[in-house]
Amino acid sequence: MSYAGASWRSQIRLYNVLQDTTIPEAKRKYIPSSGTYPKGFRVSGTNVGVKPSNTKFPDLALISSDEPCNAAAVFTTNKFQAAPVQVSKAMLTKRQGKDVQSVVINSGCANAVTGKGGLEDARNMGGKVDECTGRTEPSTIVMSTGVIGQRLPITKILNKIPTAHSNLANTHTDWLTTARAICTTDTFPKLISQTFTLPSSPGITYSLAGMTKGAGMIHPNMATLLGVLCTDAPIDAAAMKGLLLHAVSRSFNSISIDGDTSTNDTVALLANGAAGGNPVPASPSSPDYIAIQNVLTSFAQSLSQLVVRDGEGATKFVTVRVQNSPCYNSARRIASTIARSPLVKTALYGRDANWGRILCAIGYTEGVTEGTVVPERTSVSFKPVDNSPILKLLVNGEPEAVDEERASAILQNEDLEIVVDLGGGEKSELGGEEAVYWFCDFSHEYVTINGDYRT
């Protein structure tokens, strides 16, 4: 993938759809200037005006396959699940992840906590797309994002779905416009694509494309986050859910912006097999399964990291790596606790190497395996992005004499890695598992953005 580069200027947030003129120069480098998109998928971004103030910019996204797909999705765990989440989950369950044709997404209104009327609106959105694609039974995943508690302007949306369908195409411009259409407080559209091969069909080049949105109310499991991944590789329907769950657990469910989990979160994977070759079986030990699992996981990590880079008010992209844990789940819990600690996040914003806050978060993490955290074996370091030597803060439970000037210089950078070693610098006899989380800092702007969200 390629990016158009530029330099930093202050962020501007809009609370409906993204406008070209509001993309901060520092974020333009994350917008792809070209892409390689999967065969048989076509997309469009259309202006509906879900919010009356939006008279120009796309706020309805349609992704459709020429042929039915095998599909899977991961949904929010919030008990107040939005209408589109309920409708899409029911459709995928009924179809057993087979013969899914399209995804339709609106921004500007979440259609969440809207009662029976909201459910009917979500069904009608999907039904209108099905009508356009010639399907007689529900085969469309529906997603919505925006303000909670308001009904959709459903008539406006339904009237524009045929336009969205007639505009379906497969150029880079169309994919980028579609990615823009799902944005809310995002400052830039999030779209990536790549090619790959599979062991059983080395002569076939497959494509994978994905778009996501999200900037606030981000924390597993899941967040105000929508994502769609499309591939022209053939994947058995029985393999889809396992592949997606593995990828999401190590990507979209390993990011945090503010610790909040929303009502609408959905990440979907569609595979239409249009490029040909042998279907990836549902056997986790098969070479094709292992290969595509690695591709999907790495791809989902890259896509989800764009969400963190666009965190509301964020000035830093932080990786926390917890090493030498007796088990993966314990390492993941510790990484998650550090990532959502307001004191850690504000210290990073203030460029303060206050490692005591990191240590505190490690110490109060709940649900870790007994013997995971031993103070005399615990080390904490900052790892600079320029590959210069790490800055040791705590070694085997003993504080280091920290070079505050160097620490401040490291914290000037946009990117930073925090390394927590639970084994004293070596693989512990209890195990050597590692978990990684990605998060951002808390700034003054985060409060401003969310204090003014509905005004």
Short mmCIF file of C-alpha atoms in Angstrom, two decimals, residues 27-396:
data_model
loop_
_atom_site.label_atom_id
_atom_site.label_comp_id
_atom_site.label_asym_id
_atom_site.label_seq_id
_atom_site.Cartn_x
_atom_site.Cartn_y
_atom_site.Cartn_z
CA LYS A 27 -2.91 11.97 8.93
CA ARG A 28 -2.79 12.20 5.14
CA LYS A 29 0.11 9.76 5.05
CA TYR A 30 -2.30 7.02 6.17
CA ILE A 31 -4.63 7.50 3.19
CA PRO A 32 -3.71 5.08 0.38
CA SER A 33 -3.11 6.59 -3.05
CA SER A 34 -3.74 3.24 -4.75
CA GLY A 35 -4.87 -0.27 -3.96
CA THR A 36 -5.41 -3.82 -5.20
CA TYR A 37 -9.01 -4.86 -4.64
CA PRO A 38 -10.67 -8.29 -4.63
CA LYS A 39 -12.37 -9.57 -7.76
CA GLY A 40 -16.14 -9.62 -7.78
CA PHE A 41 -16.64 -6.94 -5.12
CA ARG A 42 -18.03 -3.52 -5.97
CA VAL A 43 -18.57 -0.58 -3.66
CA SER A 44 -20.08 2.90 -3.52
CA GLY A 45 -20.38 5.89 -1.22
CA THR A 46 -23.50 8.03 -1.54
CA ASN A 47 -24.78 11.21 0.07
CA VAL A 48 -28.11 10.74 1.83
CA GLY A 49 -28.04 13.55 4.36
CA VAL A 50 -28.69 11.34 7.38
CA LYS A 51 -27.85 14.49 9.28
CA PRO A 52 -29.69 17.42 7.64
CA SER A 53 -26.54 19.53 7.80
CA ASN A 54 -24.76 17.11 5.49
CA THR A 55 -25.75 18.13 1.99
CA LYS A 56 -22.64 17.04 0.13
CA PHE A 57 -20.54 14.27 1.64
CA PRO A 58 -21.12 10.49 1.44
CA ASP A 59 -22.82 8.92 4.44
CA LEU A 60 -24.18 5.68 2.94
CA ALA A 61 -21.72 2.88 2.10
CA LEU A 62 -22.62 -0.16 0.05
CA ILE A 63 -20.31 -3.14 -0.47
CA SER A 64 -21.68 -5.89 -2.68
CA SER A 65 -20.35 -9.06 -4.26
CA ASP A 66 -21.37 -10.16 -7.74
CA GLU A 67 -21.69 -13.69 -6.35
CA PRO A 68 -22.88 -14.84 -2.89
CA CYS A 69 -20.20 -14.97 -0.20
CA ASN A 70 -19.38 -16.99 2.83
CA ALA A 71 -19.39 -14.53 5.71
CA ALA A 72 -18.81 -14.13 9.44
CA ALA A 73 -19.03 -11.21 11.83
CA VAL A 74 -18.00 -10.30 15.37
CA PHE A 75 -20.35 -8.02 17.30
CA THR A 76 -20.31 -5.79 20.37
CA THR A 77 -20.76 -7.38 23.79
CA ASN A 78 -22.70 -4.33 25.04
CA LYS A 79 -26.11 -5.43 26.37
CA PHE A 80 -27.79 -2.52 24.56
CA GLN A 81 -27.09 -3.94 21.13
CA ALA A 82 -28.18 -1.63 18.34
CA ALA A 83 -30.90 -2.65 15.89
CA PRO A 84 -28.49 -3.34 12.99
CA VAL A 85 -26.42 -5.60 15.25
CA GLN A 86 -29.48 -7.65 16.19
CA VAL A 87 -30.73 -7.85 12.60
CA SER A 88 -27.35 -8.78 11.12
CA LYS A 89 -26.62 -11.37 13.79
CA ALA A 90 -30.00 -13.04 13.18
CA MET A 91 -29.47 -13.06 9.40
CA LEU A 92 -26.00 -14.64 9.63
CA THR A 93 -27.24 -17.25 12.08
CA LYS A 94 -30.16 -18.19 9.85
CA ARG A 95 -27.96 -18.43 6.76
CA GLN A 96 -25.19 -20.24 8.70
CA GLY A 97 -22.69 -17.80 7.20
CA LYS A 98 -23.52 -18.75 3.61
CA ASP A 99 -24.93 -16.90 0.59
CA VAL A 100 -24.39 -13.39 1.97
CA GLN A 101 -24.30 -10.78 -0.78
CA SER A 102 -23.86 -7.25 0.59
CA VAL A 103 -23.07 -4.90 3.45
CA VAL A 104 -24.89 -1.57 3.84
CA ILE A 105 -23.70 1.06 6.33
CA ASN A 106 -24.96 4.51 7.25
CA SER A 107 -23.13 7.11 9.31
CA GLY A 108 -24.70 9.99 11.22
CA CYS A 109 -27.16 7.92 13.28
CA ALA A 110 -26.47 4.70 15.21
CA ASN A 111 -30.05 3.37 15.18
CA ALA A 112 -29.32 2.20 18.73
CA VAL A 113 -31.82 2.06 21.61
CA THR A 114 -34.61 2.81 19.13
CA GLY A 115 -37.04 0.02 20.02
CA LYS A 116 -39.14 -2.01 17.61
CA GLY A 117 -39.18 0.84 15.09
CA GLY A 118 -35.39 0.78 14.90
CA LEU A 119 -35.40 -2.97 14.24
CA GLU A 120 -37.88 -2.45 11.42
CA ASP A 121 -35.68 0.32 9.96
CA ALA A 122 -32.64 -1.98 9.98
CA ARG A 123 -34.60 -4.77 8.31
CA ASN A 124 -35.87 -2.35 5.68
CA MET A 125 -32.34 -1.14 4.93
CA GLY A 126 -31.17 -4.67 4.32
CA GLY A 127 -34.33 -5.56 2.44
CA LYS A 128 -33.95 -2.65 0.03
CA VAL A 129 -30.42 -3.77 -0.81
CA ASP A 130 -31.64 -7.34 -1.30
CA GLU A 131 -34.28 -6.04 -3.67
CA CYS A 132 -31.62 -4.23 -5.71
CA THR A 133 -29.41 -7.32 -5.90
CA GLY A 134 -32.26 -9.62 -6.81
CA ARG A 135 -32.32 -11.57 -3.55
CA THR A 136 -35.65 -12.84 -2.22
CA GLU A 137 -34.45 -13.57 1.33
CA PRO A 138 -32.35 -11.42 3.71
CA SER A 139 -28.69 -11.60 2.64
CA THR A 140 -27.33 -8.17 3.63
CA ILE A 141 -25.32 -7.24 6.73
CA VAL A 142 -26.56 -3.90 8.09
CA MET A 143 -24.42 -1.50 10.12
CA SER A 144 -25.04 2.00 11.48
CA THR A 145 -22.87 4.49 13.35
CA GLY A 146 -23.48 7.88 14.94
CA VAL A 147 -25.57 9.29 17.76
CA ILE A 148 -27.41 6.81 20.01
CA GLY A 149 -31.14 7.08 20.73
CA GLN A 150 -32.33 8.69 17.51
CA ARG A 151 -34.38 7.10 14.74
CA LEU A 152 -32.98 6.92 11.23
CA PRO A 153 -34.42 9.12 8.48
CA ILE A 154 -35.31 5.80 6.92
CA THR A 155 -37.27 7.12 3.95
CA LYS A 156 -34.28 9.19 2.80
CA ILE A 157 -32.00 6.17 3.15
CA LEU A 158 -34.31 3.77 1.32
CA ASN A 159 -34.75 6.25 -1.52
CA LYS A 160 -30.98 6.47 -2.01
CA ILE A 161 -30.13 2.77 -1.84
CA PRO A 162 -31.01 2.20 -5.53
CA THR A 163 -28.65 5.08 -6.39
CA ALA A 164 -25.94 3.50 -4.27
CA HIS A 165 -26.49 0.20 -6.05
CA SER A 166 -26.37 1.74 -9.53
CA ASN A 167 -23.06 3.45 -8.65
CA LEU A 168 -21.28 0.27 -7.55
CA ALA A 169 -17.75 0.01 -8.99
CA ASN A 170 -14.32 -1.42 -8.14
CA THR A 171 -11.83 1.43 -8.59
CA HIS A 172 -9.57 2.78 -5.87
CA THR A 173 -11.55 6.02 -5.86
CA ASP A 174 -14.76 4.10 -5.22
CA TRP A 175 -13.25 2.15 -2.34
CA LEU A 176 -11.89 5.34 -0.78
CA THR A 177 -15.22 7.15 -1.16
CA THR A 178 -16.96 4.20 0.48
CA ALA A 179 -14.48 4.28 3.38
CA ARG A 180 -15.22 8.00 3.80
CA ALA A 181 -18.96 7.30 3.95
CA ILE A 182 -18.70 5.34 7.22
CA CYS A 183 -16.75 8.02 9.12
CA THR A 184 -18.16 10.00 12.04
CA THR A 185 -15.60 11.74 14.29
CA ASP A 186 -12.79 10.19 12.27
CA THR A 187 -10.33 12.69 10.81
CA PHE A 188 -9.39 10.43 7.89
CA PRO A 189 -10.84 7.43 6.01
CA LYS A 190 -9.29 4.09 6.96
CA LEU A 191 -8.70 1.75 4.01
CA ILE A 192 -5.99 -0.77 3.18
CA SER A 193 -5.53 -3.58 0.67
CA GLN A 194 -2.98 -6.27 -0.10
CA THR A 195 -2.35 -9.39 -2.15
CA PHE A 196 -1.34 -12.85 -0.95
CA THR A 197 -1.02 -16.47 -2.05
CA LEU A 198 -1.98 -19.80 -0.49
CA PRO A 199 0.13 -22.98 -0.37
CA SER A 200 -2.35 -25.08 -2.35
CA SER A 201 -2.69 -22.52 -5.14
CA PRO A 202 0.72 -20.81 -5.47
CA GLY A 203 -0.05 -19.57 -8.98
CA ILE A 204 -3.09 -17.56 -7.91
CA THR A 205 -2.78 -14.07 -6.48
CA TYR A 206 -5.58 -13.26 -4.05
CA SER A 207 -6.63 -9.81 -2.85
CA LEU A 208 -7.84 -8.61 0.53
CA ALA A 209 -9.32 -5.17 1.18
CA GLY A 210 -10.67 -3.67 4.37
CA MET A 211 -12.14 -0.46 5.70
CA THR A 212 -12.91 0.57 9.24
CA LYS A 213 -14.09 3.56 11.20
CA GLY A 214 -13.63 4.63 14.77
CA ALA A 215 -12.03 7.37 16.81
CA GLY A 216 -13.76 7.36 20.19
CA MET A 217 -15.70 5.02 22.49
CA ILE A 218 -13.06 2.42 21.62
CA HIS A 219 -12.26 -0.56 23.82
CA PRO A 220 -12.90 -4.29 23.50
CA ASN A 221 -15.04 -6.08 23.20
CA MET A 222 -15.65 -4.15 20.65
CA ALA A 223 -16.13 -0.39 20.37
CA THR A 224 -17.74 2.40 18.32
CA LEU A 225 -16.03 0.68 15.53
CA LEU A 226 -17.19 -0.80 12.25
CA GLY A 227 -15.06 -2.86 9.90
CA VAL A 228 -15.52 -4.79 6.68
CA LEU A 229 -12.91 -7.18 5.23
CA CYS A 230 -13.43 -8.60 1.73
CA THR A 231 -11.39 -11.22 -0.10
CA ASP A 232 -11.69 -13.09 -3.38
CA ALA A 233 -10.08 -16.17 -1.84
CA PRO A 234 -12.31 -19.26 -1.45
CA ILE A 235 -12.88 -20.02 2.25
CA ASP A 236 -15.13 -22.77 3.54
CA ALA A 237 -18.11 -21.34 5.45
CA ALA A 238 -17.21 -23.45 8.49
CA ALA A 239 -13.75 -21.82 8.63
CA MET A 240 -14.89 -18.19 8.51
CA LYS A 241 -15.88 -17.58 12.14
CA GLY A 242 -12.75 -19.15 13.61
CA LEU A 243 -10.48 -17.21 11.29
CA LEU A 244 -12.23 -13.92 12.07
CA LEU A 245 -12.28 -14.50 15.83
CA HIS A 246 -8.54 -15.21 15.86
CA ALA A 247 -7.78 -12.09 13.81
CA VAL A 248 -10.10 -9.82 15.80
CA SER A 249 -8.83 -11.00 19.20
CA ARG A 250 -5.33 -9.89 18.22
CA SER A 251 -6.33 -6.67 16.47
CA PHE A 252 -9.68 -4.93 16.93
CA ASN A 253 -10.02 -6.45 20.40
CA SER A 254 -6.47 -5.42 21.30
CA ILE A 255 -6.88 -1.67 20.91
CA SER A 256 -8.11 0.96 23.34
CA ILE A 257 -8.73 4.67 23.11
CA ASP A 258 -10.91 5.52 26.09
CA GLY A 259 -12.08 2.27 27.69
CA ASP A 260 -15.69 2.57 26.51
CA THR A 261 -17.51 -0.19 24.65
CA SER A 262 -20.35 0.90 22.39
CA THR A 263 -23.65 -0.50 21.11
CA ASN A 264 -22.99 -0.91 17.38
CA ASP A 265 -19.59 -2.50 16.96
CA THR A 266 -19.33 -4.95 14.10
CA VAL A 267 -16.46 -6.39 12.08
CA ALA A 268 -17.43 -8.57 9.13
CA LEU A 269 -15.44 -10.84 6.82
CA LEU A 270 -16.74 -11.77 3.36
CA ALA A 271 -15.13 -14.25 0.97
CA ASN A 272 -16.57 -14.79 -2.51
CA GLY A 273 -13.94 -17.12 -3.99
CA ALA A 274 -13.94 -15.17 -7.26
CA ALA A 275 -10.18 -15.66 -7.79
CA GLY A 276 -10.57 -19.45 -7.86
CA GLY A 277 -8.44 -22.16 -6.33
CA ASN A 278 -9.03 -24.69 -3.58
CA PRO A 279 -11.32 -23.63 -0.72
CA VAL A 280 -9.55 -23.07 2.60
CA PRO A 281 -10.82 -25.91 4.81
CA ALA A 282 -12.08 -25.57 8.37
CA SER A 283 -9.09 -27.54 9.69
CA PRO A 284 -6.80 -25.29 11.80
CA SER A 285 -3.88 -27.60 11.02
CA SER A 286 -4.12 -27.31 7.24
CA PRO A 287 -1.39 -25.23 5.53
CA ASP A 288 -3.97 -23.04 3.77
CA TYR A 289 -5.82 -22.35 7.02
CA ILE A 290 -2.62 -21.41 8.83
CA ALA A 291 -1.51 -19.20 5.95
CA ILE A 292 -4.74 -17.26 5.63
CA GLN A 293 -5.06 -16.97 9.40
CA ASN A 294 -1.68 -15.25 9.48
CA VAL A 295 -2.64 -12.98 6.57
CA LEU A 296 -5.97 -11.98 8.09
CA THR A 297 -4.51 -11.37 11.55
CA SER A 298 -1.65 -9.19 10.29
CA PHE A 299 -4.03 -7.32 8.00
CA ALA A 300 -6.57 -6.74 10.78
CA GLN A 301 -3.81 -5.46 13.05
CA SER A 302 -2.74 -2.89 10.46
CA LEU A 303 -6.33 -1.82 9.91
CA SER A 304 -7.19 -1.57 13.61
CA GLN A 305 -4.05 0.41 14.35
CA LEU A 306 -5.36 3.17 12.08
CA VAL A 307 -8.24 3.55 14.53
CA VAL A 308 -5.79 4.17 17.38
CA ARG A 309 -3.83 6.64 15.27
CA ASP A 310 -7.07 8.58 14.83
CA GLY A 311 -8.08 8.44 18.49
CA GLU A 312 -10.05 11.48 19.57
CA GLY A 313 -7.55 14.10 20.66
CA ALA A 314 -4.68 11.59 20.47
CA THR A 315 -1.10 12.78 20.06
CA LYS A 316 0.60 9.40 20.57
CA PHE A 317 0.36 5.86 19.21
CA VAL A 318 1.51 3.51 21.96
CA THR A 319 2.32 -0.19 21.79
CA VAL A 320 2.41 -2.06 25.10
CA ARG A 321 4.10 -5.44 24.92
CA VAL A 322 3.85 -7.80 27.89
CA GLN A 323 6.43 -10.59 27.68
CA ASN A 324 7.29 -13.81 29.48
CA SER A 325 3.89 -14.46 31.02
CA PRO A 326 2.76 -17.93 32.16
CA CYS A 327 -0.22 -17.63 29.80
CA TYR A 328 -1.46 -15.44 26.97
CA ASN A 329 -4.67 -14.40 28.75
CA SER A 330 -2.78 -13.05 31.77
CA ALA A 331 -0.44 -11.07 29.54
CA ARG A 332 -3.41 -9.72 27.60
CA ARG A 333 -5.21 -8.64 30.78
CA ILE A 334 -2.13 -6.75 31.97
CA ALA A 335 -1.64 -5.07 28.60
CA SER A 336 -5.31 -4.09 28.52
CA THR A 337 -5.17 -2.62 32.03
CA ILE A 338 -2.16 -0.47 31.16
CA ALA A 339 -3.78 0.63 27.90
CA ARG A 340 -6.93 1.93 29.58
CA SER A 341 -5.32 3.55 32.62
CA PRO A 342 -6.18 7.29 32.58
CA LEU A 343 -3.07 8.05 34.65
CA VAL A 344 -0.78 6.24 32.20
CA LYS A 345 -2.45 7.94 29.25
CA THR A 346 -2.26 11.43 30.72
CA ALA A 347 1.37 10.95 31.75
CA LEU A 348 2.25 10.02 28.17
CA TYR A 349 0.42 13.09 26.89
CA GLY A 350 2.40 15.22 29.35
CA ARG A 351 5.65 13.51 28.20
CA ASP A 352 6.26 12.39 31.76
CA ALA A 353 8.17 9.11 32.21
CA ASN A 354 6.09 8.25 35.26
CA TRP A 355 6.71 4.50 35.20
CA GLY A 356 5.12 4.15 38.64
CA ARG A 357 1.71 4.48 36.97
CA ILE A 358 2.54 1.61 34.63
CA LEU A 359 3.71 -0.52 37.55
CA CYS A 360 0.57 0.33 39.49
CA ALA A 361 -1.63 -0.82 36.58
CA ILE A 362 0.30 -4.10 36.37
CA GLY A 363 -0.20 -4.64 40.09
CA TYR A 364 -3.98 -4.12 40.17
CA THR A 365 -4.79 -6.15 37.05
CA GLU A 366 -7.54 -8.59 37.87
CA GLY A 367 -7.89 -12.19 36.77
CA VAL A 368 -4.23 -13.01 36.16
CA THR A 369 -2.82 -16.46 36.86
CA GLU A 370 -1.28 -16.89 40.31
CA GLY A 371 2.46 -16.21 40.18
CA THR A 372 2.28 -14.16 36.98
CA VAL A 373 3.36 -10.88 38.59
CA VAL A 374 6.37 -11.20 40.88
CA PRO A 375 7.85 -7.79 41.77
CA GLU A 376 11.42 -9.12 41.93
CA ARG A 377 11.10 -10.48 38.41
CA THR A 378 9.32 -7.55 36.75
CA SER A 379 11.02 -5.10 34.39
CA VAL A 380 9.60 -2.07 32.54
CA SER A 381 11.25 -0.19 29.67
CA PHE A 382 10.57 2.38 26.97
CA LYS A 383 11.58 1.20 23.50
CA PRO A 384 12.27 4.10 21.10
CA VAL A 385 10.96 3.87 17.55
CA ASP A 386 14.34 4.84 16.09
CA ASN A 387 15.89 1.52 17.23
CA SER A 388 18.21 3.28 19.67
CA PRO A 389 18.86 1.44 22.96
CA ILE A 390 15.84 0.88 25.18
CA LEU A 391 15.41 3.11 28.21
CA LYS A 392 15.24 0.86 31.27
CA LEU A 393 12.91 2.16 33.98
CA LEU A 394 12.64 -0.86 36.29
CA VAL A 395 14.83 -3.97 36.24
CA ASN A 396 13.90 -7.05 38.29
#
